[in-house]
Amino acid sequence: MSGDHADSASTHTTPNLTLRRLIHLWLAHAEVSQASPSSSSAISKQQAVDIINGEFDSDSLAKLIGFVTASEVNLKFVALSNAAVTRFVEVLAKSDEIRICEVIVEILDLISTENGIRERLNELILKSDDGRDCLSSFAMVLQKGSTESSLSTAGTDTSAVEAGLSALLAISTSRPVKKELIRLGIVRAVGKILSGYDYSSAVRRVIEKGLAMLETVATCTEGGGDSEDGECVVEIVRRLMKCSGVATEHGITVLWSVCCLARDPSAQEKVAKVNGLTKVLLVMQSDCSGSTRQMCGELVKVLRAKSTKSNLAPYETRTTHITPY
C-alpha cells in the first residue's frame, strides 16, 4: 500500500457511494430535527391575518414578527396588505402601551423596505391628526422604551430603538413630519441616545441612524435652532471619528447645518469648547467624501473665530497626514 505501485488497484480511490448517501441522510435528518421546534411555533398566513384583525398584544405581535422574518414571501404578504399597514398605523397612533408600540415599530421597519410602503406610511401617518398621534408614539419608543433600559443595563437589545430610528428615517421625507418630530423632542431623544450608549461596535448602527435622523431634521429651520438642545451638539462632537465613517459624515453635516448654515452662536460656542476644531481638522484629513471635506473647511473658518483659547487658532490649516482610526 505504501509502495509506489501506480498500476496497483489498491492505489486507486473508489468513492463509497453508500457511505456518502448515509451521511447525506443523516445531515438531512439533523436539519429537520433542528428546524422542527421553530416550525411547530410558526404561524400560518390565516393566523397572521387573524392577529392583524384582532386585538394586539405583545405575544401575538411577537408571533407576527416571527412570521414576517421567516421568509420573503411572508414579509411581502404583510407589506402588500393595505389592511395590515393601516391597522398598524391606527394602533400605533392610539396605543399608550410601550411594548406594543415597540413591536409595531419593528414590524413597520421590516416592511418599509418594500416598494411603495414608505409612501403609504407617510400618507397614513399624515392623515392621523396631521401625524401627531402616530409620531408621538415613535417618539415614545425612543424616549421611554428600550432606550431607558439600555442606559442602565449593558448589552441590552437595541432592536426597538434601531427600528424606531429606521422607521422615522423612512417617513421623514416631508417638512410637516420633520417639524412635528422636532416639536415632539426628537433632537433631545437622539441626544440622550448618543450620550447613553457606549462606543462599542454593538451599538454602531443605532448611533449611525441617530446621527442620520439629526441630519434629516437639521435641514429644517426649526431643527437647526434646536439641534443644540440637551447638549446634543456636544455629543455629536464626541462621537466624531469614534463610531464609523458613515456616522462621522452624518455628524459633520449636522454641525455644518447648525454652525454654518443656521449660524447658531450658542452651538458654535459649545462645539468650540469641546475641542471641536481639532476634531473637525482630524475628519478633514481622513478619507472622507469631497462634500464632507468642504463642510469641514467651512466649519474650520467658523470655529477658528470661536476657538480663541486653542493653540490651533493662530495657524493656517495645513495638509498634515493624520491617521484617524
Short mmCIF file of N, CA and C in Angstrom, two decimals, residues 77-194:
data_model
loop_
_atom_site.label_atom_id
_atom_site.label_comp_id
_atom_site.label_asym_id
_atom_site.label_seq_id
_atom_site.Cartn_x
_atom_site.Cartn_y
_atom_site.Cartn_z
N PHE A 77 -46.32 39.35 2.00
CA PHE A 77 -47.73 39.10 2.30
C PHE A 77 -48.28 40.17 3.25
N VAL A 78 -47.51 40.51 4.27
CA VAL A 78 -47.94 41.52 5.24
C VAL A 78 -47.77 42.93 4.66
N ALA A 79 -46.64 43.17 4.00
CA ALA A 79 -46.34 44.51 3.49
C ALA A 79 -47.34 44.95 2.43
N LEU A 80 -47.75 44.03 1.57
CA LEU A 80 -48.65 44.38 0.47
C LEU A 80 -50.12 44.36 0.87
N SER A 81 -50.38 44.10 2.14
CA SER A 81 -51.75 44.13 2.64
C SER A 81 -52.08 45.53 3.14
N ASN A 82 -52.94 46.24 2.42
CA ASN A 82 -53.33 47.59 2.84
C ASN A 82 -53.98 47.58 4.21
N ALA A 83 -54.75 46.53 4.48
CA ALA A 83 -55.43 46.43 5.77
C ALA A 83 -54.41 46.32 6.90
N ALA A 84 -53.33 45.57 6.67
CA ALA A 84 -52.32 45.38 7.72
C ALA A 84 -51.61 46.68 8.03
N VAL A 85 -51.14 47.37 7.00
CA VAL A 85 -50.40 48.62 7.21
C VAL A 85 -51.29 49.66 7.88
N THR A 86 -52.54 49.76 7.43
CA THR A 86 -53.49 50.70 8.03
C THR A 86 -53.72 50.38 9.50
N ARG A 87 -53.87 49.10 9.79
CA ARG A 87 -54.11 48.66 11.17
C ARG A 87 -52.92 48.99 12.07
N PHE A 88 -51.72 48.77 11.58
CA PHE A 88 -50.53 49.07 12.38
C PHE A 88 -50.48 50.56 12.73
N VAL A 89 -50.74 51.41 11.75
CA VAL A 89 -50.68 52.85 11.98
C VAL A 89 -51.78 53.29 12.94
N GLU A 90 -52.98 52.72 12.81
CA GLU A 90 -54.09 53.07 13.70
C GLU A 90 -53.77 52.72 15.15
N VAL A 91 -53.27 51.51 15.37
CA VAL A 91 -52.96 51.08 16.73
C VAL A 91 -51.79 51.88 17.29
N LEU A 92 -50.80 52.15 16.46
CA LEU A 92 -49.65 52.93 16.91
C LEU A 92 -50.07 54.33 17.36
N ALA A 93 -51.04 54.91 16.65
CA ALA A 93 -51.50 56.25 16.99
C ALA A 93 -52.30 56.28 18.28
N LYS A 94 -52.97 55.17 18.61
CA LYS A 94 -53.88 55.16 19.76
C LYS A 94 -53.29 54.50 21.00
N SER A 95 -52.37 53.59 20.83
CA SER A 95 -51.87 52.81 21.96
C SER A 95 -50.91 53.62 22.84
N ASP A 96 -51.04 53.41 24.15
CA ASP A 96 -50.09 54.02 25.08
C ASP A 96 -49.26 52.96 25.80
N GLU A 97 -49.32 51.72 25.28
CA GLU A 97 -48.51 50.64 25.84
C GLU A 97 -47.19 50.58 25.10
N ILE A 98 -46.12 50.83 25.82
CA ILE A 98 -44.82 50.99 25.19
C ILE A 98 -44.37 49.74 24.45
N ARG A 99 -44.62 48.55 25.02
CA ARG A 99 -44.14 47.33 24.37
C ARG A 99 -44.85 47.09 23.05
N ILE A 100 -46.16 47.34 23.01
CA ILE A 100 -46.92 47.17 21.77
C ILE A 100 -46.41 48.15 20.72
N CYS A 101 -46.17 49.39 21.12
CA CYS A 101 -45.64 50.38 20.18
C CYS A 101 -44.27 49.97 19.66
N GLU A 102 -43.44 49.43 20.54
CA GLU A 102 -42.10 48.99 20.13
C GLU A 102 -42.18 47.92 19.05
N VAL A 103 -43.04 46.92 19.28
CA VAL A 103 -43.12 45.80 18.33
C VAL A 103 -43.72 46.26 17.00
N ILE A 104 -44.72 47.13 17.05
CA ILE A 104 -45.30 47.65 15.81
C ILE A 104 -44.25 48.43 15.02
N VAL A 105 -43.45 49.21 15.71
CA VAL A 105 -42.39 49.97 15.05
C VAL A 105 -41.40 49.02 14.39
N GLU A 106 -41.07 47.91 15.06
CA GLU A 106 -40.16 46.92 14.47
C GLU A 106 -40.77 46.32 13.21
N ILE A 107 -42.08 46.03 13.25
CA ILE A 107 -42.75 45.47 12.07
C ILE A 107 -42.74 46.48 10.93
N LEU A 108 -43.06 47.73 11.23
CA LEU A 108 -43.05 48.77 10.20
C LEU A 108 -41.66 48.94 9.59
N ASP A 109 -40.65 48.81 10.43
CA ASP A 109 -39.28 48.89 9.92
C ASP A 109 -38.98 47.76 8.95
N LEU A 110 -39.46 46.57 9.27
CA LEU A 110 -39.22 45.40 8.42
C LEU A 110 -39.89 45.54 7.06
N ILE A 111 -41.15 46.00 7.07
CA ILE A 111 -41.90 46.04 5.81
C ILE A 111 -41.64 47.31 5.01
N SER A 112 -40.99 48.31 5.62
CA SER A 112 -40.77 49.58 4.92
C SER A 112 -39.80 49.46 3.76
N THR A 113 -39.10 48.34 3.68
CA THR A 113 -38.16 48.13 2.57
C THR A 113 -38.86 47.77 1.27
N GLU A 114 -40.12 47.37 1.36
CA GLU A 114 -40.87 47.01 0.16
C GLU A 114 -41.29 48.25 -0.63
N ASN A 115 -41.38 48.12 -1.93
CA ASN A 115 -41.73 49.24 -2.80
C ASN A 115 -43.09 49.83 -2.44
N GLY A 116 -43.12 51.14 -2.29
CA GLY A 116 -44.36 51.85 -2.04
C GLY A 116 -44.79 51.93 -0.59
N ILE A 117 -44.13 51.19 0.29
CA ILE A 117 -44.57 51.16 1.69
C ILE A 117 -44.25 52.47 2.39
N ARG A 118 -43.09 53.06 2.11
CA ARG A 118 -42.74 54.32 2.76
C ARG A 118 -43.73 55.41 2.41
N GLU A 119 -44.10 55.48 1.13
CA GLU A 119 -45.08 56.47 0.71
C GLU A 119 -46.43 56.22 1.36
N ARG A 120 -46.79 54.95 1.45
CA ARG A 120 -48.06 54.57 2.10
C ARG A 120 -48.06 54.96 3.57
N LEU A 121 -46.95 54.73 4.25
CA LEU A 121 -46.84 55.09 5.66
C LEU A 121 -46.94 56.61 5.84
N ASN A 122 -46.25 57.35 4.97
CA ASN A 122 -46.34 58.81 5.03
C ASN A 122 -47.78 59.29 4.90
N GLU A 123 -48.47 58.72 3.93
CA GLU A 123 -49.86 59.10 3.67
C GLU A 123 -50.75 58.81 4.88
N LEU A 124 -50.62 57.61 5.44
CA LEU A 124 -51.46 57.21 6.57
C LEU A 124 -51.14 58.00 7.83
N ILE A 125 -49.85 58.22 8.07
CA ILE A 125 -49.45 58.93 9.29
C ILE A 125 -49.92 60.38 9.25
N LEU A 126 -49.79 61.04 8.09
CA LEU A 126 -50.21 62.43 7.98
C LEU A 126 -51.73 62.58 8.06
N LYS A 127 -52.47 61.52 7.69
CA LYS A 127 -53.93 61.56 7.80
C LYS A 127 -54.37 61.50 9.26
N SER A 128 -53.54 60.91 10.10
CA SER A 128 -53.87 60.72 11.51
C SER A 128 -53.53 61.98 12.30
N ASP A 129 -54.48 62.94 12.34
CA ASP A 129 -54.29 64.18 13.12
C ASP A 129 -52.97 64.85 12.76
N ASP A 130 -52.75 64.99 11.45
CA ASP A 130 -51.51 65.60 10.94
C ASP A 130 -50.27 64.84 11.40
N GLY A 131 -50.46 63.58 11.74
CA GLY A 131 -49.33 62.75 12.12
C GLY A 131 -48.92 62.87 13.57
N ARG A 132 -49.59 63.72 14.34
CA ARG A 132 -49.13 63.99 15.71
C ARG A 132 -49.21 62.76 16.60
N ASP A 133 -50.35 62.07 16.58
CA ASP A 133 -50.51 60.91 17.46
C ASP A 133 -49.52 59.81 17.12
N CYS A 134 -49.41 59.53 15.84
CA CYS A 134 -48.53 58.44 15.40
C CYS A 134 -47.07 58.78 15.65
N LEU A 135 -46.67 59.99 15.33
CA LEU A 135 -45.29 60.39 15.53
C LEU A 135 -44.94 60.49 17.00
N SER A 136 -45.92 60.84 17.83
CA SER A 136 -45.66 60.88 19.27
C SER A 136 -45.39 59.49 19.81
N SER A 137 -46.02 58.47 19.20
CA SER A 137 -45.74 57.08 19.60
C SER A 137 -44.32 56.68 19.21
N PHE A 138 -43.89 57.12 18.02
CA PHE A 138 -42.50 56.87 17.62
C PHE A 138 -41.55 57.51 18.63
N ALA A 139 -41.85 58.75 19.00
CA ALA A 139 -41.00 59.46 19.95
C ALA A 139 -41.00 58.76 21.31
N MET A 140 -42.16 58.21 21.70
CA MET A 140 -42.25 57.50 22.97
C MET A 140 -41.35 56.27 22.98
N VAL A 141 -41.30 55.58 21.83
CA VAL A 141 -40.45 54.39 21.74
C VAL A 141 -38.99 54.77 21.96
N LEU A 142 -38.59 55.91 21.40
CA LEU A 142 -37.20 56.35 21.55
C LEU A 142 -36.91 56.88 22.94
N GLN A 143 -37.91 57.54 23.55
CA GLN A 143 -37.68 58.20 24.83
C GLN A 143 -37.91 57.29 26.03
N LYS A 144 -38.88 56.37 25.92
CA LYS A 144 -39.27 55.59 27.11
C LYS A 144 -39.16 54.09 26.94
N GLY A 145 -38.78 53.66 25.74
CA GLY A 145 -38.74 52.22 25.51
C GLY A 145 -37.41 51.60 25.85
N SER A 146 -36.88 50.81 24.94
CA SER A 146 -35.64 50.08 25.20
C SER A 146 -34.47 51.02 25.45
N THR A 147 -34.61 52.28 25.06
CA THR A 147 -33.52 53.22 25.29
C THR A 147 -33.21 53.34 26.77
N GLU A 148 -34.25 53.50 27.60
CA GLU A 148 -34.03 53.68 29.02
C GLU A 148 -33.36 52.47 29.64
N SER A 149 -33.86 51.28 29.29
CA SER A 149 -33.27 50.08 29.86
C SER A 149 -31.84 49.91 29.40
N SER A 150 -31.55 50.32 28.16
CA SER A 150 -30.18 50.16 27.66
C SER A 150 -29.23 51.13 28.34
N LEU A 151 -29.76 52.23 28.89
CA LEU A 151 -28.89 53.17 29.57
C LEU A 151 -28.40 52.61 30.90
N SER A 152 -29.19 51.70 31.49
CA SER A 152 -28.83 51.17 32.80
C SER A 152 -28.31 49.75 32.75
N THR A 153 -28.53 49.04 31.64
CA THR A 153 -28.11 47.65 31.55
C THR A 153 -27.22 47.46 30.34
N ALA A 154 -26.01 47.03 30.57
CA ALA A 154 -25.07 46.80 29.46
C ALA A 154 -25.54 45.63 28.62
N GLY A 155 -25.40 45.76 27.33
CA GLY A 155 -25.72 44.66 26.44
C GLY A 155 -27.20 44.50 26.16
N THR A 156 -28.03 45.46 26.54
CA THR A 156 -29.46 45.37 26.28
C THR A 156 -29.73 45.40 24.78
N ASP A 157 -30.73 44.63 24.35
CA ASP A 157 -31.08 44.59 22.94
C ASP A 157 -31.52 45.97 22.48
N THR A 158 -30.94 46.45 21.40
CA THR A 158 -31.24 47.79 20.89
C THR A 158 -32.12 47.75 19.66
N SER A 159 -32.75 46.61 19.40
CA SER A 159 -33.50 46.45 18.16
C SER A 159 -34.66 47.42 18.05
N ALA A 160 -35.37 47.66 19.17
CA ALA A 160 -36.52 48.56 19.12
C ALA A 160 -36.10 49.99 18.80
N VAL A 161 -35.01 50.43 19.42
CA VAL A 161 -34.52 51.79 19.17
C VAL A 161 -34.06 51.93 17.73
N GLU A 162 -33.31 50.94 17.26
CA GLU A 162 -32.82 50.98 15.88
C GLU A 162 -33.99 50.95 14.90
N ALA A 163 -34.98 50.10 15.19
CA ALA A 163 -36.15 50.02 14.31
C ALA A 163 -36.92 51.33 14.31
N GLY A 164 -37.04 51.96 15.50
CA GLY A 164 -37.73 53.23 15.58
C GLY A 164 -37.05 54.31 14.76
N LEU A 165 -35.74 54.37 14.86
CA LEU A 165 -34.99 55.36 14.07
C LEU A 165 -35.08 55.06 12.58
N SER A 166 -35.00 53.78 12.22
CA SER A 166 -35.10 53.41 10.80
C SER A 166 -36.45 53.79 10.22
N ALA A 167 -37.51 53.49 10.99
CA ALA A 167 -38.85 53.81 10.51
C ALA A 167 -39.05 55.31 10.40
N LEU A 168 -38.54 56.05 11.37
CA LEU A 168 -38.65 57.51 11.31
C LEU A 168 -37.89 58.08 10.11
N LEU A 169 -36.72 57.53 9.84
CA LEU A 169 -35.97 57.97 8.66
C LEU A 169 -36.73 57.69 7.38
N ALA A 170 -37.46 56.58 7.38
CA ALA A 170 -38.22 56.20 6.18
C ALA A 170 -39.38 57.15 5.91
N ILE A 171 -39.99 57.68 6.98
CA ILE A 171 -41.18 58.51 6.78
C ILE A 171 -40.88 60.01 6.88
N SER A 172 -39.66 60.37 7.26
CA SER A 172 -39.33 61.79 7.43
C SER A 172 -38.90 62.41 6.11
N THR A 173 -39.79 62.36 5.14
CA THR A 173 -39.47 62.89 3.82
C THR A 173 -40.16 64.22 3.55
N SER A 174 -41.11 64.60 4.40
CA SER A 174 -41.83 65.85 4.18
C SER A 174 -41.55 66.83 5.32
N ARG A 175 -41.67 68.10 5.02
CA ARG A 175 -41.41 69.14 6.01
C ARG A 175 -42.36 69.06 7.20
N PRO A 176 -43.68 68.82 6.99
CA PRO A 176 -44.58 68.72 8.15
C PRO A 176 -44.17 67.63 9.14
N VAL A 177 -43.74 66.49 8.62
CA VAL A 177 -43.31 65.40 9.51
C VAL A 177 -42.07 65.82 10.29
N LYS A 178 -41.12 66.44 9.61
CA LYS A 178 -39.90 66.87 10.29
C LYS A 178 -40.21 67.90 11.38
N LYS A 179 -41.09 68.85 11.07
CA LYS A 179 -41.45 69.88 12.05
C LYS A 179 -42.13 69.26 13.26
N GLU A 180 -43.00 68.28 13.02
CA GLU A 180 -43.70 67.64 14.13
C GLU A 180 -42.73 66.83 15.00
N LEU A 181 -41.79 66.17 14.37
CA LEU A 181 -40.79 65.41 15.13
C LEU A 181 -39.94 66.34 15.99
N ILE A 182 -39.61 67.49 15.46
CA ILE A 182 -38.84 68.47 16.24
C ILE A 182 -39.66 68.95 17.42
N ARG A 183 -40.95 69.20 17.19
CA ARG A 183 -41.83 69.64 18.27
C ARG A 183 -41.95 68.59 19.36
N LEU A 184 -41.93 67.32 18.96
CA LEU A 184 -42.07 66.22 19.91
C LEU A 184 -40.77 65.91 20.66
N GLY A 185 -39.70 66.59 20.30
CA GLY A 185 -38.45 66.41 21.03
C GLY A 185 -37.53 65.35 20.49
N ILE A 186 -37.55 65.14 19.17
CA ILE A 186 -36.70 64.10 18.58
C ILE A 186 -35.22 64.42 18.79
N VAL A 187 -34.87 65.71 18.77
CA VAL A 187 -33.46 66.08 18.96
C VAL A 187 -32.99 65.72 20.36
N ARG A 188 -33.82 66.02 21.34
CA ARG A 188 -33.47 65.68 22.72
C ARG A 188 -33.38 64.16 22.90
N ALA A 189 -34.31 63.43 22.28
CA ALA A 189 -34.31 61.97 22.40
C ALA A 189 -33.05 61.36 21.80
N VAL A 190 -32.68 61.83 20.61
CA VAL A 190 -31.46 61.30 19.97
C VAL A 190 -30.22 61.72 20.76
N GLY A 191 -30.25 62.91 21.33
CA GLY A 191 -29.14 63.35 22.17
C GLY A 191 -28.92 62.42 23.35
N LYS A 192 -30.02 61.95 23.95
CA LYS A 192 -29.91 61.00 25.06
C LYS A 192 -29.35 59.66 24.59
N ILE A 193 -29.74 59.28 23.38
CA ILE A 193 -29.20 58.02 22.82
C ILE A 193 -27.69 58.14 22.63
N LEU A 194 -27.25 59.26 22.07
CA LEU A 194 -25.82 59.46 21.83
C LEU A 194 -25.03 59.47 23.14
#
